[in-house]
Amino acid sequence: MRARRVLSLLLAGAVLAGAGCSDAGTEPPPTGTLPVSDVNPTSRDRVRTGGTLRWPLPEFPVQWNFHHINGSRGVVEQVVQGVLPSLMRSDAKGVPHPVPAYLESAEVTRTRPRQVVTYRLNPRARWSDGRPIGLRDFASQARALSGRDRRFQVSTVTGYGQIARVEKGDRAHEVRVVFRRPYADWRSLFSPLYPAGTCDDPETFNNGWLGRVPVSAGPFRVAAVDRTAETVTLERDPGWWGRPAKLDRIVFRAMDTSAMPGAFANDEIDLMDIGVDAAALRRVENVRGAVVRRAGGPDWRHFTLNAAGPVLSDARVRRAVMMGIDRRAIARSDLADLGWPVQTLGNHFFVNTQEGYRDNSGELGRYDPERAARLLDEAGWRLAGDHRVKDGRTLALRFVVPSGVPGSKQEGELARALLARIGVRVDIETVPTDDLFDRYVTPGDFDIVPFSWLGTAFPLSPLRSVFARPRGEDIQQNYSRLGTPEIDVAMDRAITELDPARARRLVNEADRLIWRLATVLPLYQRPQIVATRGGLANLGAGGFQEIAYEDIGFTGPSAQGRGPARAPGGF
């Protein structure tokens, strides 16, 4: 689940190594060394024109509006990055730069009495319906995502809620955004940008992108969305004004992650995210011509606890659960046989390799079953045999896992064994991967759920909605359903600080408060381990680097023959 990109709070840490080259990525990184990016960077003149890239997805989304509460997912982002405007693109160090196809420049042009950001748009930029990209699109999206109209079911209002107005600039193709108060992460806004017609009214915003992508403005356009085959086909857009896409098409196909290694070995897909699946890694390493690419990822694995549930509403029980879980044991199990350093994560905003990272976990990050047991005693849950009881009921927690992610069930089994030692029963419930968020996480039908937050170069903007106090039924992305005024104030102080060093300190102050609340248990920085065809260029394990879809392609004979026969139904 990712919300968008911006700067000011961090750059990649100095411990990172250099980017990989065309034949790099086959060896695991030495202990303690995490490559910054490994995407086989290749100049466009060495990338063949033509061919189809077959790209698997772990689920098939219904909602293609990324800014909708049900659309803010990594799989949605993977598709819309190729068809919608992203005004900024981060490099391998996490530094954002304007994308020339959309922006000639973007800068803060005034700080007092209010911060003003001026965008100078590329005059050639236009939507697929022929309308120029301009003021109305910025104003409409800012209004819809501001949070002032609750009918818009938005995933986050961070940043947009601080916009006072959007107005025409002094020159043609200029848009000025005036903020109510300083906003350090302004570069994260308007990416992806949706057309004004999407954001003008709640009905279109909430339902206009269900099962379809009606408008585009990128190097690719959507040729077909096949719900039965669970495929989305992008094709090169002849109306694109930027550098033409090297590929003819990209076919995204949903499949269980457990099926991806076989599909890769059988030449049905061209890349796959191995994640932390050691068995999958062993299998793809034996595929002729395959390359395994590795980078220190911006994403992080965690357990979210549902603080609105009858048991976990008690902070003492939440803290006991956290201290009763050996995070290092889970990280060691998840990362076993991957050739990857095992290191727990002590922060909800920064990953270990980022500038600004501090371990703020304190006692909640330490495995301490004795202390956990005492907390349960204090909460009135007494030990009766192997289980704790209170008011005639057993202390039991539902650990909900997606069916297509075997590692999640393994995490549940480890958590069950660990928590059994302090008398807490854990019932593992496996649900369809496509239903995990819509039917379980978002409605709050769970006690503990494991998944990964997708990180960006700007950790606070997308994650503010994860830790901000829910507003009635509007939880945004706070699936724990709990927050405090103090946390909100701390995050707001950080996000209005324009000095990067001070901003990082303020983010860590907010993080310490979040640890105290005991709602989200970080586990580890998630490695990016991606298997690709050897000839696939400009795509792989990007780390913080965001990919230019028009530059993706093949460099060798593997590009030959990848034409229409690889469209949906040809797998």
Coordinates of C-alpha atoms in Angstrom, one line a residue:
M1 CA 0.0 0.0 0.0
R2 CA 1.7 3.2 -1.1
A3 CA 0.8 6.8 -1.2
R4 CA 3.1 9.2 -3.0
R5 CA 6.6 10.6 -3.3
V6 CA 8.5 13.7 -2.1
L7 CA 11.7 14.9 -0.6
S8 CA 13.1 16.8 2.4
L9 CA 13.1 14.0 5.0
L10 CA 15.7 11.6 3.7
L11 CA 18.2 10.3 1.2
A12 CA 19.6 6.8 0.9
G13 CA 22.1 6.1 3.6
A14 CA 25.9 6.1 3.0
V15 CA 26.1 2.3 3.6
L16 CA 24.5 1.6 0.3
A17 CA 26.5 0.3 -2.5
G18 CA 26.4 1.4 -6.2
A19 CA 23.8 0.4 -8.7
G20 CA 24.0 -2.9 -10.5
C21 CA 25.0 -3.3 -14.1
S22 CA 23.7 -5.4 -16.9
D23 CA 25.1 -8.7 -15.6
A24 CA 24.9 -7.9 -11.9
G25 CA 22.5 -9.2 -9.3
T26 CA 23.2 -12.9 -9.5
E27 CA 25.2 -12.9 -6.2
P28 CA 23.6 -12.1 -2.9
P29 CA 25.0 -9.0 -1.2
P30 CA 27.7 -9.4 1.4
T31 CA 26.4 -9.2 5.0
G32 CA 25.7 -5.6 5.9
T33 CA 25.8 -4.3 2.3
L34 CA 22.6 -3.5 0.5
P35 CA 22.8 -2.4 -3.2
V36 CA 20.9 0.9 -3.8
S37 CA 19.4 -0.3 -7.1
D38 CA 19.7 -3.1 -9.6
V39 CA 17.6 -2.6 -12.7
N40 CA 20.1 -3.4 -15.5
P41 CA 20.3 0.4 -16.5
T42 CA 20.6 0.5 -20.2
S43 CA 20.6 3.5 -22.6
R44 CA 17.6 3.6 -24.9
D45 CA 19.7 3.1 -28.1
R46 CA 20.7 -0.4 -26.8
V47 CA 17.1 -1.3 -26.0
R48 CA 15.2 -3.0 -28.8
T49 CA 11.9 -1.5 -30.1
G50 CA 9.0 -3.9 -29.8
G51 CA 8.0 -6.9 -27.8
T52 CA 5.7 -7.7 -24.9
L53 CA 6.6 -7.7 -21.3
R54 CA 4.6 -10.2 -19.2
W55 CA 4.3 -8.9 -15.7
P56 CA 2.6 -10.9 -12.9
L57 CA 0.5 -9.2 -10.1
P58 CA -0.3 -10.9 -6.8
E59 CA -3.9 -9.7 -7.0
F60 CA -6.4 -8.3 -9.5
P61 CA -7.7 -4.9 -8.4
V62 CA -11.2 -3.7 -9.0
Q63 CA -10.6 -0.1 -8.1
W64 CA -8.1 1.7 -10.4
N65 CA -8.3 5.1 -8.8
F66 CA -5.1 5.0 -6.7
H67 CA -6.4 7.8 -4.5
H68 CA -9.5 5.9 -3.4
I69 CA -9.3 4.0 -0.1
N70 CA -9.6 0.7 -2.0
G71 CA -7.2 1.7 -4.8
S72 CA -4.1 2.7 -2.8
R73 CA -2.2 -0.5 -3.5
G74 CA 1.1 -1.4 -5.0
V75 CA -0.5 -3.4 -7.8
V76 CA -2.6 -0.4 -8.8
E77 CA 0.5 1.8 -8.8
Q78 CA 2.4 -0.7 -11.0
V79 CA -0.2 -0.3 -13.7
V80 CA -1.1 3.3 -13.5
Q81 CA 2.5 4.5 -13.5
G82 CA 2.7 3.5 -17.1
V83 CA -0.6 5.3 -18.1
L84 CA -1.0 8.4 -15.8
P85 CA 1.1 11.4 -15.1
S86 CA 3.6 11.2 -12.2
L87 CA 5.0 14.7 -12.0
M88 CA 8.1 13.6 -10.0
R89 CA 10.3 10.6 -10.3
S90 CA 12.8 9.5 -7.6
D91 CA 16.3 8.4 -8.6
A92 CA 18.2 5.6 -6.9
K93 CA 19.1 7.8 -4.0
G94 CA 15.5 8.8 -3.4
V95 CA 15.9 12.3 -4.8
P96 CA 12.9 13.4 -6.8
H97 CA 13.2 15.2 -10.1
P98 CA 10.5 16.7 -12.4
V99 CA 9.5 14.4 -15.2
P100 CA 10.1 16.5 -18.4
A101 CA 7.1 15.0 -20.2
Y102 CA 4.9 16.7 -17.7
L103 CA 6.9 19.5 -16.1
E104 CA 9.4 22.0 -17.3
S105 CA 10.0 23.0 -13.7
A106 CA 8.5 22.9 -10.2
E107 CA 9.8 25.0 -7.4
V108 CA 8.9 27.0 -4.2
T109 CA 8.5 30.5 -5.5
R110 CA 7.4 32.1 -2.2
T111 CA 7.5 31.1 1.5
R112 CA 5.8 34.2 3.1
P113 CA 3.2 35.0 4.0
R114 CA 2.3 31.6 2.6
Q115 CA 4.3 28.9 0.8
V116 CA 3.7 28.9 -3.0
V117 CA 4.8 26.2 -5.4
T118 CA 4.8 27.1 -9.1
Y119 CA 4.5 24.3 -11.7
R120 CA 5.4 25.1 -15.2
L121 CA 3.8 22.4 -17.4
N122 CA 5.0 20.9 -20.6
P123 CA 2.6 22.6 -23.1
R124 CA 2.4 19.3 -25.1
A125 CA 1.0 17.3 -22.2
R126 CA -2.5 16.3 -22.7
W127 CA -5.1 13.6 -21.8
S128 CA -6.1 10.8 -24.2
D129 CA -9.4 12.6 -24.8
G130 CA -7.4 15.5 -26.3
R131 CA -7.8 18.0 -23.4
P132 CA -4.5 19.7 -22.2
I133 CA -3.3 18.8 -18.7
G134 CA -3.6 22.0 -16.7
L135 CA -5.1 24.1 -13.9
R136 CA -8.5 22.4 -13.7
D137 CA -6.9 19.0 -13.1
F138 CA -4.7 20.3 -10.3
A139 CA -7.6 22.2 -8.7
S140 CA -10.0 19.3 -8.9
Q141 CA -7.6 16.8 -7.4
A142 CA -6.6 19.1 -4.6
R143 CA -10.3 19.7 -3.8
A144 CA -11.3 16.0 -3.9
L145 CA -8.3 14.9 -1.7
S146 CA -8.6 17.8 0.8
G147 CA -10.9 15.8 3.1
R148 CA -13.4 18.6 3.2
D149 CA -16.0 16.6 1.4
R150 CA -16.5 13.3 3.1
R151 CA -18.3 11.8 0.1
F152 CA -14.9 11.4 -1.6
Q153 CA -13.6 8.1 -0.2
V154 CA -10.0 9.0 -0.2
S155 CA -7.0 7.0 1.0
T156 CA -5.2 10.0 2.5
V157 CA -5.6 13.8 2.7
T158 CA -2.0 14.4 3.8
G159 CA -0.7 17.5 2.0
Y160 CA -3.9 18.2 0.0
G161 CA -5.6 19.2 3.2
Q162 CA -3.0 22.0 3.6
I163 CA -3.7 23.6 0.2
A164 CA -5.5 26.9 0.5
R165 CA -6.1 27.4 -3.3
V166 CA -4.9 26.4 -6.7
E167 CA -4.7 29.3 -9.2
K168 CA -3.4 30.2 -12.6
G169 CA 0.2 31.3 -12.8
D170 CA 1.6 34.5 -14.4
R171 CA 2.5 32.7 -17.6
A172 CA 0.8 30.3 -19.9
H173 CA 0.9 26.7 -18.7
E174 CA 1.7 27.7 -15.2
V175 CA -0.1 26.5 -12.1
R176 CA 0.4 28.0 -8.6
V177 CA -0.5 26.0 -5.5
V178 CA -0.8 28.1 -2.3
F179 CA -0.5 26.3 1.0
R180 CA -2.2 27.3 4.3
R181 CA 1.0 26.6 6.1
P182 CA 4.4 25.3 5.1
Y183 CA 4.4 21.8 3.6
A184 CA 7.8 20.2 3.3
D185 CA 6.7 17.2 1.2
W186 CA 5.0 19.2 -1.6
R187 CA 6.8 17.1 -4.2
S188 CA 4.7 14.1 -3.2
L189 CA 1.5 15.8 -4.5
F190 CA -0.3 15.3 -7.8
S191 CA 1.4 11.9 -8.5
P192 CA -0.4 10.2 -10.0
L193 CA -2.5 13.0 -11.4
Y194 CA -6.0 12.1 -12.4
P195 CA -8.1 14.1 -14.9
A196 CA -10.5 16.7 -13.5
G197 CA -13.5 14.7 -14.7
T198 CA -12.5 12.0 -12.2
C199 CA -12.3 14.4 -9.2
D200 CA -15.1 16.8 -10.0
D201 CA -17.8 14.7 -8.2
P202 CA -17.8 11.9 -5.6
E203 CA -19.7 9.4 -7.8
T204 CA -17.1 9.5 -10.5
F205 CA -14.2 9.5 -8.0
N206 CA -15.6 6.5 -6.1
N207 CA -17.0 4.5 -9.0
G208 CA -15.7 5.8 -12.3
W209 CA -12.5 3.7 -12.3
L210 CA -14.1 0.5 -11.1
G211 CA -12.9 -2.2 -13.5
R212 CA -11.7 0.3 -16.1
V213 CA -9.2 3.0 -16.9
P214 CA -11.2 5.5 -18.9
V215 CA -8.5 8.2 -19.5
S216 CA -4.7 8.1 -19.8
A217 CA -1.8 10.4 -20.4
G218 CA 1.4 8.3 -20.5
P219 CA 3.7 6.3 -22.7
F220 CA 1.1 3.5 -22.6
R221 CA -2.7 3.3 -22.7
V222 CA -5.0 0.5 -21.5
A223 CA -6.0 -1.7 -24.3
A224 CA -8.1 -4.2 -22.3
V225 CA -9.1 -5.1 -18.8
D226 CA -10.2 -8.7 -18.7
R227 CA -11.8 -9.6 -15.3
T228 CA -12.2 -13.2 -16.3
A229 CA -8.6 -13.8 -17.2
E230 CA -7.5 -11.3 -14.6
T231 CA -5.3 -9.5 -17.1
V232 CA -4.7 -5.8 -17.9
T233 CA -3.0 -5.1 -21.3
L234 CA -1.2 -1.8 -21.9
E235 CA -0.2 -0.9 -25.4
R236 CA 2.2 1.8 -26.7
D237 CA 0.2 5.1 -27.0
P238 CA 0.8 6.7 -30.4
G239 CA -0.5 10.0 -28.9
W240 CA 2.2 10.1 -26.3
W241 CA 4.4 13.2 -26.8
G242 CA 7.4 12.1 -24.8
R243 CA 10.1 9.5 -25.7
P244 CA 8.1 6.6 -27.3
A245 CA 7.8 3.5 -25.3
K246 CA 10.3 0.8 -26.3
L247 CA 7.8 -2.1 -25.7
D248 CA 4.8 -2.7 -27.9
R249 CA 2.8 -3.8 -24.8
I250 CA 2.8 -4.8 -21.2
V251 CA 0.5 -7.6 -20.1
F252 CA -0.2 -7.7 -16.3
R253 CA -1.6 -11.0 -15.2
A254 CA -2.9 -11.7 -11.7
M255 CA -1.8 -15.0 -10.1
D256 CA -1.0 -16.4 -6.7
T257 CA 2.6 -15.7 -5.7
S258 CA 3.0 -19.5 -5.1
A259 CA 2.4 -20.0 -8.9
M260 CA 4.9 -17.4 -10.0
P261 CA 8.1 -19.5 -9.8
G262 CA 6.6 -22.2 -12.1
A263 CA 5.2 -19.6 -14.5
F264 CA 8.7 -18.0 -14.6
A265 CA 10.4 -21.3 -15.2
N266 CA 7.9 -22.2 -18.0
D267 CA 8.5 -18.8 -19.8
E268 CA 5.0 -17.5 -19.1
I269 CA 6.2 -14.4 -17.3
D270 CA 9.3 -12.2 -17.7
L271 CA 9.9 -11.2 -14.1
M272 CA 8.7 -12.0 -10.6
D273 CA 9.1 -10.5 -7.1
I274 CA 10.6 -13.3 -5.1
G275 CA 10.0 -11.4 -1.9
V276 CA 11.3 -13.6 0.9
D277 CA 10.5 -17.0 -0.6
A278 CA 13.7 -19.0 -0.5
A279 CA 12.2 -21.9 -2.4
A280 CA 11.2 -19.6 -5.2
L281 CA 14.7 -18.1 -5.2
R282 CA 16.3 -21.6 -5.6
R283 CA 14.0 -22.4 -8.4
V284 CA 14.5 -19.3 -10.5
E285 CA 18.2 -19.5 -10.0
N286 CA 18.2 -22.7 -12.0
V287 CA 16.2 -21.1 -14.9
R288 CA 18.5 -20.7 -17.9
G289 CA 19.2 -17.1 -18.7
A290 CA 17.5 -15.7 -15.6
V291 CA 19.1 -13.0 -13.5
V292 CA 18.3 -12.4 -9.8
R293 CA 18.5 -8.7 -9.0
R294 CA 18.7 -7.4 -5.4
A295 CA 18.4 -4.0 -3.7
G296 CA 17.7 -2.6 -0.3
G297 CA 14.0 -1.9 -0.5
P298 CA 12.0 1.0 0.8
D299 CA 9.2 -1.4 2.0
W300 CA 8.9 -2.8 5.4
R301 CA 7.1 -5.9 6.9
H302 CA 5.0 -5.5 10.0
F303 CA 2.0 -6.8 12.0
T304 CA -0.9 -4.5 12.4
L305 CA -3.0 -5.0 15.6
N306 CA -6.7 -4.1 15.5
A307 CA -7.1 -1.8 18.6
A308 CA -10.8 -1.6 18.0
G309 CA -11.3 -5.3 18.8
P310 CA -12.6 -6.3 22.2
V311 CA -9.3 -7.8 23.4
L312 CA -6.7 -5.5 21.8
S313 CA -8.5 -2.3 22.8
D314 CA -6.5 -2.7 26.0
A315 CA -3.1 -1.2 25.5
R316 CA -1.6 -3.6 28.1
V317 CA -2.7 -6.5 26.0
R318 CA -1.3 -4.9 22.8
R319 CA 2.0 -4.3 24.5
A320 CA 2.1 -7.9 25.9
V321 CA 1.5 -9.2 22.4
M322 CA 4.3 -7.2 21.0
M323 CA 6.8 -8.2 23.7
G324 CA 5.6 -11.8 23.3
I325 CA 6.7 -11.9 19.7
D326 CA 10.3 -12.5 18.9
R327 CA 10.8 -10.2 15.9
R328 CA 14.3 -11.4 15.2
A329 CA 13.1 -15.0 15.1
I330 CA 10.4 -14.0 12.5
A331 CA 12.9 -12.0 10.5
R332 CA 15.4 -14.9 10.6
S333 CA 12.7 -17.3 9.4
D334 CA 11.4 -15.0 6.6
L335 CA 14.9 -14.2 5.4
A336 CA 16.4 -17.7 5.7
D337 CA 18.5 -18.9 2.7
L338 CA 18.2 -15.6 0.9
G339 CA 21.8 -14.5 1.6
W340 CA 20.4 -11.4 3.2
P341 CA 21.4 -9.7 6.5
V342 CA 18.9 -10.2 9.3
Q343 CA 18.1 -7.0 11.1
T344 CA 14.9 -5.9 12.8
L345 CA 13.3 -2.6 12.1
G346 CA 12.9 -0.1 15.0
N347 CA 11.0 2.7 13.2
H348 CA 7.6 3.2 11.5
F349 CA 8.8 5.8 9.0
F350 CA 12.4 5.2 8.1
V351 CA 13.9 1.9 7.0
N352 CA 17.3 0.9 8.3
T353 CA 19.3 2.2 5.3
Q354 CA 17.7 5.7 5.2
E355 CA 19.2 8.9 6.6
G356 CA 17.3 9.7 9.7
Y357 CA 16.7 6.1 10.8
R358 CA 16.7 5.7 14.6
D359 CA 15.6 2.6 16.6
N360 CA 12.8 4.0 18.7
S361 CA 11.3 0.6 19.7
G362 CA 12.5 0.6 23.3
E363 CA 11.1 -2.3 25.4
L364 CA 8.3 -3.0 22.9
G365 CA 11.0 -4.0 20.3
R366 CA 12.5 -6.6 22.7
Y367 CA 11.3 -10.1 23.1
D368 CA 10.4 -10.3 26.8
P369 CA 7.8 -13.0 27.5
E370 CA 8.2 -12.5 31.3
R371 CA 7.3 -8.8 31.1
A372 CA 4.5 -9.7 28.6
A373 CA 3.0 -12.2 31.0
R374 CA 3.0 -9.6 33.8
L375 CA 1.2 -7.1 31.6
L376 CA -1.5 -9.7 30.9
D377 CA -1.8 -10.4 34.6
E378 CA -2.3 -6.6 35.2
A379 CA -5.0 -6.6 32.5
G380 CA -6.9 -9.3 34.4
W381 CA -6.1 -12.2 32.1
R382 CA -5.2 -15.0 34.5
L383 CA -3.4 -18.2 33.4
A384 CA -5.6 -21.3 33.7
G385 CA -3.7 -24.2 32.4
D386 CA -2.2 -23.3 29.0
H387 CA -4.6 -20.4 28.3
R388 CA -5.5 -17.1 29.8
V389 CA -9.1 -16.4 30.8
K390 CA -11.1 -13.5 31.9
D391 CA -14.8 -13.2 32.6
G392 CA -15.3 -16.8 31.4
R393 CA -13.7 -16.3 28.0
T394 CA -10.3 -17.4 26.6
L395 CA -7.8 -14.9 25.3
A396 CA -7.8 -15.7 21.6
L397 CA -6.7 -13.7 18.6
R398 CA -7.5 -14.1 14.9
F399 CA -4.4 -13.9 12.7
V400 CA -5.7 -13.3 9.2
V401 CA -3.4 -14.2 6.3
P402 CA -3.8 -14.2 2.4
S403 CA -3.9 -17.5 0.7
G404 CA -1.4 -16.7 -2.0
V405 CA 1.4 -15.6 0.3
P406 CA 2.9 -18.7 2.0
G407 CA 5.2 -16.6 4.1
S408 CA 2.3 -15.0 5.8
K409 CA 1.0 -18.3 7.1
Q410 CA 4.5 -19.1 8.3
E411 CA 4.6 -15.8 10.2
G412 CA 1.2 -16.7 11.8
E413 CA 2.4 -20.1 12.9
L414 CA 5.5 -18.6 14.5
A415 CA 3.4 -15.9 16.2
R416 CA 1.1 -18.7 17.4
A417 CA 3.9 -20.7 18.9
L418 CA 5.5 -17.6 20.6
L419 CA 2.3 -16.3 22.0
A420 CA 1.2 -19.7 23.3
R421 CA 4.2 -19.4 25.7
I422 CA 2.4 -16.5 27.5
G423 CA -1.0 -18.2 27.3
V424 CA -2.4 -16.4 24.3
R425 CA -4.2 -18.5 21.7
V426 CA -3.8 -17.6 18.1
D427 CA -6.2 -18.9 15.4
I428 CA -4.9 -18.5 11.9
E429 CA -7.5 -17.7 9.3
T430 CA -6.5 -18.0 5.6
V431 CA -8.6 -15.8 3.2
P432 CA -8.4 -15.2 -0.6
T433 CA -5.7 -12.8 -1.4
D434 CA -8.0 -10.6 -3.4
D435 CA -10.3 -10.3 -0.4
L436 CA -7.7 -9.5 2.2
F437 CA -8.1 -5.7 2.3
D438 CA -11.6 -5.2 1.0
R439 CA -13.3 -7.8 3.2
Y440 CA -11.1 -8.1 6.2
V441 CA -8.5 -5.4 6.8
T442 CA -10.5 -2.3 5.8
P443 CA -13.7 -3.4 7.6
G444 CA -11.6 -4.4 10.7
D445 CA -12.4 -8.1 10.6
F446 CA -9.2 -9.3 12.1
D447 CA -7.0 -9.1 15.3
I448 CA -3.6 -9.3 13.7
V449 CA -2.7 -9.1 10.0
P450 CA 0.8 -9.2 8.4
F451 CA 1.6 -7.3 5.2
S452 CA 4.2 -4.8 3.9
W453 CA 3.9 -1.1 3.7
L454 CA 5.4 0.2 0.4
G455 CA 7.9 2.9 1.2
T456 CA 8.9 6.0 -0.8
A457 CA 11.6 8.6 -0.6
F458 CA 9.3 10.6 1.7
P459 CA 8.1 8.4 4.5
L460 CA 5.8 10.8 6.4
S461 CA 3.4 12.0 3.7
P462 CA 2.1 8.5 2.7
L463 CA 2.2 7.1 6.3
R464 CA 0.5 10.0 8.1
S465 CA -2.9 8.5 7.2
V466 CA -1.7 5.1 8.7
F467 CA -1.2 6.6 12.1
A468 CA -3.6 9.6 12.2
R469 CA -6.7 9.4 14.4
P470 CA -9.6 7.9 12.5
R471 CA -12.5 10.3 11.9
G472 CA -15.5 8.2 12.7
E473 CA -16.0 5.6 10.0
D474 CA -13.3 7.3 7.9
I475 CA -10.1 5.4 8.9
Q476 CA -8.1 6.4 5.8
Q477 CA -5.4 3.7 6.1
N478 CA -5.2 3.5 9.9
Y479 CA -6.2 -0.2 10.0
S480 CA -5.4 -0.4 13.8
R481 CA -8.3 2.2 14.2
L482 CA -6.5 4.1 16.9
G483 CA -4.5 7.3 17.2
T484 CA -3.9 10.2 19.5
P485 CA -4.0 14.0 19.3
E486 CA -0.3 14.0 20.4
I487 CA 0.7 11.8 17.5
D488 CA -1.3 14.0 15.0
V489 CA 0.4 17.1 16.3
A490 CA 3.9 15.5 16.2
M491 CA 3.4 14.4 12.6
D492 CA 2.0 17.8 11.6
R493 CA 5.0 19.6 13.1
A494 CA 7.4 17.3 11.1
I495 CA 5.6 17.8 7.9
T496 CA 5.6 21.6 8.1
E497 CA 9.3 21.7 8.8
L498 CA 11.3 22.8 5.8
D499 CA 14.8 22.1 7.3
P500 CA 15.6 18.4 6.4
A501 CA 17.7 17.7 9.6
R502 CA 15.1 19.2 11.9
A503 CA 12.3 17.4 10.0
R504 CA 14.0 14.1 10.6
R505 CA 14.3 14.7 14.3
L506 CA 10.6 15.6 14.4
V507 CA 9.6 12.5 12.5
N508 CA 11.5 10.4 15.1
E509 CA 9.6 12.2 17.9
A510 CA 6.3 11.1 16.3
D511 CA 7.7 7.6 15.9
R512 CA 8.4 7.3 19.6
L513 CA 4.8 8.2 20.4
I514 CA 3.6 5.6 17.9
W515 CA 5.7 2.9 19.5
R516 CA 4.1 3.8 22.9
L517 CA 0.6 3.4 21.4
A518 CA 1.5 -0.2 20.4
T519 CA -0.6 -0.7 17.3
V520 CA 1.8 -1.6 14.5
L521 CA 4.8 -3.9 15.1
P522 CA 7.6 -3.3 12.5
L523 CA 9.5 -6.5 11.7
Y524 CA 12.2 -5.7 9.1
Q525 CA 13.2 -3.7 6.0
R526 CA 11.9 -5.9 3.2
P527 CA 14.6 -6.9 0.7
Q528 CA 13.9 -6.5 -3.0
I529 CA 14.8 -9.7 -4.7
V530 CA 13.5 -9.9 -8.3
A531 CA 14.0 -12.5 -10.9
T532 CA 14.1 -11.2 -14.5
R533 CA 14.9 -12.5 -18.0
G534 CA 18.6 -11.7 -18.7
G535 CA 17.8 -9.4 -21.5
L536 CA 15.2 -7.3 -19.6
A537 CA 16.5 -3.7 -19.3
N538 CA 15.7 -0.8 -17.0
L539 CA 13.5 -2.9 -14.7
G540 CA 14.2 -5.1 -11.7
A541 CA 15.0 -4.3 -8.0
G542 CA 14.8 -0.5 -8.0
G543 CA 15.0 0.3 -4.3
F544 CA 13.9 3.9 -4.1
Q545 CA 14.3 4.4 -7.8
E546 CA 11.1 4.9 -9.8
I547 CA 11.1 3.4 -13.3
A548 CA 10.5 5.3 -16.6
Y549 CA 8.1 2.9 -18.3
E550 CA 9.0 4.2 -21.7
D551 CA 12.6 2.9 -21.2
I552 CA 11.7 -0.7 -20.3
G553 CA 12.5 -3.2 -22.9
F554 CA 14.8 -6.1 -24.0
T555 CA 18.3 -6.0 -25.2
G556 CA 18.9 -9.4 -26.6
P557 CA 17.2 -12.1 -28.7
S558 CA 14.6 -12.6 -25.9
A559 CA 12.8 -9.6 -27.3
Q560 CA 12.2 -11.4 -30.6
G561 CA 8.8 -12.9 -31.1
R562 CA 7.2 -11.2 -28.1
G563 CA 4.4 -9.8 -30.1
P564 CA 0.6 -10.1 -30.3
A565 CA 0.8 -13.9 -29.5
R566 CA 1.6 -13.0 -25.9
A567 CA -1.6 -11.0 -25.4
P568 CA -4.2 -12.2 -22.8
G569 CA -5.2 -15.7 -23.3
G570 CA -1.8 -16.7 -24.7
F571 CA -0.2 -17.7 -21.5

